Structure formats: structure tokens, C-alpha cells
PDB file of C-alpha atoms in Angstrom:
ATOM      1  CA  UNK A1200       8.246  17.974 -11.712  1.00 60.00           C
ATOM      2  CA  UNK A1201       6.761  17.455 -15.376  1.00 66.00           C
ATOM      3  CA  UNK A1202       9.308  19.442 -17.132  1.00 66.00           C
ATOM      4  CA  UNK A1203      11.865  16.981 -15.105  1.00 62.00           C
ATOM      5  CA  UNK A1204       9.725  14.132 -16.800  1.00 58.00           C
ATOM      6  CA  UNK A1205       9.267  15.113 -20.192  1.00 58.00           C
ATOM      7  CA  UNK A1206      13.780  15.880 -20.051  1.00 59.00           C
ATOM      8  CA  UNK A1207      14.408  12.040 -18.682  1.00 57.00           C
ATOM      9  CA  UNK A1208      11.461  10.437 -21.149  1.00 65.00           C
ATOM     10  CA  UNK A1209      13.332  12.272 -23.877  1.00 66.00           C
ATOM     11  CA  UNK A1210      16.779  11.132 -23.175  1.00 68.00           C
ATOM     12  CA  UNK A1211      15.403   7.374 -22.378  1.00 70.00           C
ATOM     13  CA  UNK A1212      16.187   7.270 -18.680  1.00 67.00           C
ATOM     14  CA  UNK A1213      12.856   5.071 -18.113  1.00 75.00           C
ATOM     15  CA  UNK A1214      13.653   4.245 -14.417  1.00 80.00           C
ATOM     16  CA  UNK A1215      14.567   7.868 -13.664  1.00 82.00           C
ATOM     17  CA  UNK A1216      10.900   8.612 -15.437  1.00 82.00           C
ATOM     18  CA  UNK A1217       8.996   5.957 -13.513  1.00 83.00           C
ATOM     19  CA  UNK A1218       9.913   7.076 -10.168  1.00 86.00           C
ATOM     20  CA  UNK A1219       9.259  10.720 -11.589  1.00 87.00           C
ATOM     21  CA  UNK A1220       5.779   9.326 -12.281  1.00 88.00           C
ATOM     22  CA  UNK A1221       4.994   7.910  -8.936  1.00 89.00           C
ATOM     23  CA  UNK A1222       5.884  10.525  -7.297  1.00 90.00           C
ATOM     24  CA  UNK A1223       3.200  12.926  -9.156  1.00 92.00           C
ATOM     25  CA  UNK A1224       0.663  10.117  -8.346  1.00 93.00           C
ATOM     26  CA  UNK A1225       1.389  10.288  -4.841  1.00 93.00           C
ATOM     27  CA  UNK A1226       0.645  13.678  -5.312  1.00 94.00           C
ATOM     28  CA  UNK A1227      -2.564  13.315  -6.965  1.00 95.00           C
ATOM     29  CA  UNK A1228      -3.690  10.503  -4.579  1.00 95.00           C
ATOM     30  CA  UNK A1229      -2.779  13.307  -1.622  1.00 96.00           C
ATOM     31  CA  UNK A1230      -5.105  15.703  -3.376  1.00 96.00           C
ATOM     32  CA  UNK A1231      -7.604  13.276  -3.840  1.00 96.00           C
ATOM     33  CA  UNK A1232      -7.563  13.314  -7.360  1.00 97.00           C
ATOM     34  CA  UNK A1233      -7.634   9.554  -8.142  1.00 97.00           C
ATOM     35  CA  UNK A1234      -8.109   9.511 -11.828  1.00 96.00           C
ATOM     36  CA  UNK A1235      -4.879  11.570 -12.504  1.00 95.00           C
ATOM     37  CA  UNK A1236      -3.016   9.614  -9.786  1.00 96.00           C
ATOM     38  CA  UNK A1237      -4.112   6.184 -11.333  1.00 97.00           C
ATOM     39  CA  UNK A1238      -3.047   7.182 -14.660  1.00 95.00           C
ATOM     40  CA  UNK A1239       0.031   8.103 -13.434  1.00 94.00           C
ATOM     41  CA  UNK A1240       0.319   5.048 -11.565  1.00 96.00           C
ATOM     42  CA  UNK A1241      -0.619   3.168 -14.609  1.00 95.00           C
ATOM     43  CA  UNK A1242       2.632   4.429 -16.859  1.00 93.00           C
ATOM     44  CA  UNK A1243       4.798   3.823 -13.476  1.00 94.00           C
ATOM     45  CA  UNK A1244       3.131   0.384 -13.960  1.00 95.00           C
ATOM     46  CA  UNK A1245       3.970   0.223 -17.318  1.00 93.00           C
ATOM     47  CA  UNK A1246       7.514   0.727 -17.011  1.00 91.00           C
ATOM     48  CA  UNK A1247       8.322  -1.425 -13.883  1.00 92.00           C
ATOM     49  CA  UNK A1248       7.029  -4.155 -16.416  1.00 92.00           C
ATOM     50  CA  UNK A1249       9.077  -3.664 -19.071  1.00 91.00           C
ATOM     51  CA  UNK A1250      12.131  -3.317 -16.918  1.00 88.00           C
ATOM     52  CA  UNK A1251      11.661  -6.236 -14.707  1.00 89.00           C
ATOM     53  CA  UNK A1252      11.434  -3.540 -11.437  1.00 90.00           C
ATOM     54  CA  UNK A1253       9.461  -6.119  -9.556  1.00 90.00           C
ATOM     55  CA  UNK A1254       9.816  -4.127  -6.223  1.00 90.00           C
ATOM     56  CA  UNK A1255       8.999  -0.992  -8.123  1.00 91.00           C
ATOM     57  CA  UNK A1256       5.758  -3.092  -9.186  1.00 93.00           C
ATOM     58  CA  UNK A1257       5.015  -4.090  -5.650  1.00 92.00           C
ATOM     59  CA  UNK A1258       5.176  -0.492  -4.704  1.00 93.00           C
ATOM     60  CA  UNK A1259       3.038   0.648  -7.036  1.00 95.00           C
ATOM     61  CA  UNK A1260       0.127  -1.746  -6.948  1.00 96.00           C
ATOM     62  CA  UNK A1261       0.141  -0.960  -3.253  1.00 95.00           C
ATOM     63  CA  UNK A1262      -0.193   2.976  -4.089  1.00 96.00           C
ATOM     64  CA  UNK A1263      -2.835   1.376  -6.507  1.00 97.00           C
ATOM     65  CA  UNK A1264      -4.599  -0.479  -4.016  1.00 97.00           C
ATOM     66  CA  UNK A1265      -4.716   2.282  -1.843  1.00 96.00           C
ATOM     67  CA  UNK A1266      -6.674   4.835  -3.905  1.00 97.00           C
ATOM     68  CA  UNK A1267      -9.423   2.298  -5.053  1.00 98.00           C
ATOM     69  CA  UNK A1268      -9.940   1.415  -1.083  1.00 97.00           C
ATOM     70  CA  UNK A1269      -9.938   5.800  -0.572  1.00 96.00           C
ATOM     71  CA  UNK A1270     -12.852   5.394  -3.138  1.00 96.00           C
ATOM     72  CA  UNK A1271     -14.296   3.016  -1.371  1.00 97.00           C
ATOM     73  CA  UNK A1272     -14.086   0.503  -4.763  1.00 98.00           C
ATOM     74  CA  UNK A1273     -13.174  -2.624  -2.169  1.00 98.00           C
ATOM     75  CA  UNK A1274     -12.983  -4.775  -4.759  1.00 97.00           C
ATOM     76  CA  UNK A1275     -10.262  -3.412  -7.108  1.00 98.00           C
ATOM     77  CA  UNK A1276      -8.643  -2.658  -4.134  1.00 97.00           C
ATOM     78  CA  UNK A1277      -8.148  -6.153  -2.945  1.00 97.00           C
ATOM     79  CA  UNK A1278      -7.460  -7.096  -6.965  1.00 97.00           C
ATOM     80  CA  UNK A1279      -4.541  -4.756  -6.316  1.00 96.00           C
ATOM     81  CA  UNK A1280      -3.015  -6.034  -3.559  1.00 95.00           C
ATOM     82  CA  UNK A1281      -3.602  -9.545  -4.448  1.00 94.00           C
ATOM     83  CA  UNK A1282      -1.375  -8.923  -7.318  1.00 94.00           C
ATOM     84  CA  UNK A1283       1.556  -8.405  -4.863  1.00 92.00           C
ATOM     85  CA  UNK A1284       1.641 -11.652  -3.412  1.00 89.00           C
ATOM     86  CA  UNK A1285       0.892 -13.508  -6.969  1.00 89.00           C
ATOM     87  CA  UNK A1286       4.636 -11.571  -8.181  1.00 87.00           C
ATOM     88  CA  UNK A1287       5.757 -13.296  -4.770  1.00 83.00           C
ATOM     89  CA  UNK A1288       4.765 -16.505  -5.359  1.00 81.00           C
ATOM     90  CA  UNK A1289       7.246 -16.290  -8.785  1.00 79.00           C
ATOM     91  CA  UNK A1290       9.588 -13.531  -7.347  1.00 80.00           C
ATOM     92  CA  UNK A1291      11.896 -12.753  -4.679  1.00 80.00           C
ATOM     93  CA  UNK A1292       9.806 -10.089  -2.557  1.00 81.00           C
ATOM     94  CA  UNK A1293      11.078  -9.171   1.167  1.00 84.00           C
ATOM     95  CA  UNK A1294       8.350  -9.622   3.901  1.00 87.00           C
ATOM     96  CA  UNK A1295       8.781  -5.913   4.434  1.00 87.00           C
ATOM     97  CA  UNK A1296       7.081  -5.095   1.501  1.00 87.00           C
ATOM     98  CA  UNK A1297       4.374  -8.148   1.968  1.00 90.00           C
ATOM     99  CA  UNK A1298       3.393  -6.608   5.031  1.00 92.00           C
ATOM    100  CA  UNK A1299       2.815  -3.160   3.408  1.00 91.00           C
ATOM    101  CA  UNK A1300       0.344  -5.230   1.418  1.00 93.00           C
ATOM    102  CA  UNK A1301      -1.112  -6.882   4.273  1.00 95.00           C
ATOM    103  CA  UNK A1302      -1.785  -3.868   6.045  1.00 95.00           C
ATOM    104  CA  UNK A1303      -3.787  -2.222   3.120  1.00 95.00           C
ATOM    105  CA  UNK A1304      -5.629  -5.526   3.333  1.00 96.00           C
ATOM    106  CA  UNK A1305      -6.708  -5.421   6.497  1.00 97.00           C
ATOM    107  CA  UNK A1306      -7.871  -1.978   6.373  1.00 96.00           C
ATOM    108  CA  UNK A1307      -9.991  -3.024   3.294  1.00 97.00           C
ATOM    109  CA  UNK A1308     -11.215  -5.650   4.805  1.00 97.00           C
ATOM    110  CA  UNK A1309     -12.387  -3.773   8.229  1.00 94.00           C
ATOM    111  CA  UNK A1310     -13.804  -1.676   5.918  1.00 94.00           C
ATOM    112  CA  UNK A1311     -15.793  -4.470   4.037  1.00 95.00           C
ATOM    113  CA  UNK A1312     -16.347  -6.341   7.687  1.00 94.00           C
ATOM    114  CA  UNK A1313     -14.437  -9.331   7.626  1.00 96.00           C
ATOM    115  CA  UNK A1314     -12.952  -8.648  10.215  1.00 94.00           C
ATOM    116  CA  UNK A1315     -11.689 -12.245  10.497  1.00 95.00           C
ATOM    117  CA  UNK A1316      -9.089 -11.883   7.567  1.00 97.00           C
ATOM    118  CA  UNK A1317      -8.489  -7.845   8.285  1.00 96.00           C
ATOM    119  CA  UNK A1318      -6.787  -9.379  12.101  1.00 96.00           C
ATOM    120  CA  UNK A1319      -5.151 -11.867  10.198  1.00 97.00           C
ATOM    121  CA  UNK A1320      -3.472  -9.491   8.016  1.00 96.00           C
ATOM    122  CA  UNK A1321      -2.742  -7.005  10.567  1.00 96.00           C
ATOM    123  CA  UNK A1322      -0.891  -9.969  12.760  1.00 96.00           C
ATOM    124  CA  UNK A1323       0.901 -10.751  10.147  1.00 95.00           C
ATOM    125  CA  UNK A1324       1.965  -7.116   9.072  1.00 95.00           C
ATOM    126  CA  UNK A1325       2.662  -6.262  12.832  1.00 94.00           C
ATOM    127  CA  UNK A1326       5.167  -9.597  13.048  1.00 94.00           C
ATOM    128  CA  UNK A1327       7.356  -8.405  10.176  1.00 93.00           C
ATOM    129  CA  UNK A1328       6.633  -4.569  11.838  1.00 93.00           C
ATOM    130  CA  UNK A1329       8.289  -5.690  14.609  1.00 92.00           C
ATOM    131  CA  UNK A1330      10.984  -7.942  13.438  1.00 93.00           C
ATOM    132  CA  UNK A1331      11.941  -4.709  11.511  1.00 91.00           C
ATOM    133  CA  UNK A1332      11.650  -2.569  13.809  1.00 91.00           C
ATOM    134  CA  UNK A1333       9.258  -0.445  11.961  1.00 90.00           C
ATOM    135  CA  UNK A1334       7.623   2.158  13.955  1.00 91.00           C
ATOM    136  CA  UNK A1335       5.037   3.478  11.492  1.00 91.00           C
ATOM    137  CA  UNK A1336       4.191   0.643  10.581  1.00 91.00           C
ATOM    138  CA  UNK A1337       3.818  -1.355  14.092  1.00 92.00           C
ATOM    139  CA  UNK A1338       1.500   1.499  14.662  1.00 92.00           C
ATOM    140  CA  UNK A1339      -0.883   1.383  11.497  1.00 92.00           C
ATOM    141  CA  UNK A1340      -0.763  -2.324  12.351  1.00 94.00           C
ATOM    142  CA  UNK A1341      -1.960  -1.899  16.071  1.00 93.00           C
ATOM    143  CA  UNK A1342      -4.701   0.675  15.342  1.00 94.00           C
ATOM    144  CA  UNK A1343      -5.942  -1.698  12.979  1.00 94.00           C
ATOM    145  CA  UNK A1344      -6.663  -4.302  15.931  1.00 95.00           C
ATOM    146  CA  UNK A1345      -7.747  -1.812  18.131  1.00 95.00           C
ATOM    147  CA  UNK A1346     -10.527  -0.861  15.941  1.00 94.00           C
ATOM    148  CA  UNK A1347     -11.619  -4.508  15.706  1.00 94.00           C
ATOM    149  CA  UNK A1348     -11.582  -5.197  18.958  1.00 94.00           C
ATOM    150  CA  UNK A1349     -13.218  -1.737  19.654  1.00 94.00           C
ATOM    151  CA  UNK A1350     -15.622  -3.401  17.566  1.00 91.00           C
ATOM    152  CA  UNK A1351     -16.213  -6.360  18.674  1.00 92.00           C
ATOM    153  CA  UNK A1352     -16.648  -4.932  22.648  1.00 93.00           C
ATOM    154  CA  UNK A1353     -12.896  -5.467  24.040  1.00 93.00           C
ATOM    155  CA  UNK A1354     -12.400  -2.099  24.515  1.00 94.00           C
ATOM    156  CA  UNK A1355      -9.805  -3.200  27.420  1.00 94.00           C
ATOM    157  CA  UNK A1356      -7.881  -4.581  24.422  1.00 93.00           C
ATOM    158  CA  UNK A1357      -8.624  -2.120  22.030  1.00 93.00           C
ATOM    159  CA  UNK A1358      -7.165   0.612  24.508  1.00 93.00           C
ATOM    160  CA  UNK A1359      -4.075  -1.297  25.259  1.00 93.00           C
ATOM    161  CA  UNK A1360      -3.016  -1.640  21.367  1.00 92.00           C
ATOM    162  CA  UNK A1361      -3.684   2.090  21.054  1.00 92.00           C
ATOM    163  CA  UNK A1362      -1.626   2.565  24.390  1.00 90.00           C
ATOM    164  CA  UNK A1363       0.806   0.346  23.078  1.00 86.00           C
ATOM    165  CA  UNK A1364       0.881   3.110  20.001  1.00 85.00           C
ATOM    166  CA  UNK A1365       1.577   5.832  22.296  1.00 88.00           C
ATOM    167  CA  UNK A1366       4.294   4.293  23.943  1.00 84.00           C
ATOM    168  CA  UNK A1367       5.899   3.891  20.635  1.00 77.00           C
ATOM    169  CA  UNK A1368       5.389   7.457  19.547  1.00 67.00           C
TER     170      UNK A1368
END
């Protein structure tokens, strides 16, 4: 995958590059090596900016996001993410790819225990989920609930979202 990197750098395909580049972070996240990922990420970054890929940018602060909540770095996580819905507020950014966002905030925020805001965000992710018709994510959205309310005692709930997830499998 590098050498295909290093021959679409040197010919100046930059957006051919920058998906290149994320998908060797991916990789690195996957193998849990976070510091190569997030430089990778970080040159992906890069070149969304300077070519105005705001979608590419949303992507990739997500995949950001994720590996600081992995390390359990809560904070830069959530700085991440935030970042997705400040390019909304200025940009034209479909709810799809909000409620990617939403769901990695909600699973940092279980994982911080607010679990106030992580239901919020889940809700919200598991509307657009739904309106989409987005399987994976309907799911990811629905465990997410059932662990609060697992949580919090309902475990009548908390076993009808995950038997909800079942169903959908």
C-alpha cells in the first residue's frame, strides 16, 4: 500500500493519496498501533484541508476520535468529535455522518459516566439509523442503550434493545 502512496504523492494525485493514507491508519488503529495510525490520520487531515474534502474531514476526525477513546484519552476524544459538528455548523454535512459522530460520543461518554448525554447521543444516532435504514449502525446504537439501562437496573429494557439487535441480525 506505501509503494501505491509514495507513486500518487509523486504524480500529485493528493485525493488519491489521502484516502491511501486513511486506509493505512485504519490499519494501524486495527493493530492497535495508535501513534502510527494518528500520524497517518494527521496527513489524511492535512490534505482534506487543503482540498476543501469536508466529508473526508468528518471521516477522519471520527477515525481520530475513535483511537483517543481506544486509549482511553476521553478528552481528546470528545475534542475530536466535537470538531465534526463545529464543520456542520458552517458546512453542509448529512445527518448520516452526524450520527457516526454521535455514536462515538455516546460510547465516550458511557465510558466517562454521563450517561445522561451518552442516551442522548445514541437516540439521536439510532433516529437517523433508522431513517436510513442502517443496520450496523441501529445496532451499535441499541447496544449502547442497553448497556445504560443494564446499568442503571432495567435489565427488562436493556434485554429488549439487545433482542431488538438480534432480530435485526
Amino acid at each position: 500500500m506505501t509503494d501505491a502512496l509514495h507513486y500518487f504523492e509523486s504524480t500529485g494525485n493528493d485525493i488519491i493519496a489521502s484516502r491511501i493514507m486513511n486506509n493505512i491508519a485504519v490499519n494501524y488503529h486495527a493493530w492497535k498501533d495508535y501513534d502510527l495510525a494518528l500520524e497517518y490520520y494527521r496527513k489524511t487531515l492535512q490534505t482534506y484541508e487543503l482540498n476543501g474534502d469536508i466529508l473526508g474531514k468528518v471521516v477522519v476526525l471520527n477515525n481520530i476520535g475513535e483511537i483517543y477513546k481506544d486509549k482511553a484519552q476521553y478528552d481528546m476524544a470528545l475534542k475530536y468529535y466535537n470538531q465534526i459538528f463545529d464543520l456542520s455548523e458552517n458546512h453542509e454535512v448529512s445527518n448520516f455522518y452526524l450520527a457516526i459522530g454521535w455514536v462515538g460520543l455516546a460510547e465516550t461518554y458511557m465510558k466517562t459516566g454521563n450517561t445522561q448525554l451518552a442516551r442522548q447521543y445514541a437516540g439521536q444516532s439510532l433516529d437517523v439509523f433508522e431513517q436510513t435504514n442502517m443496520l450496523e449502525g441501529k445496532i451499535n446504537a441499541n447496544l449502547i442503550l442497553a448497556e445504560i439501562n443494564k446499568d442503571e437496573g432495567n435489565l427488562l429494557i436493556a434485554n429488549q434493545l439487545v433482542d431488538a439487535c438480534l432480530d435485526q441480525s
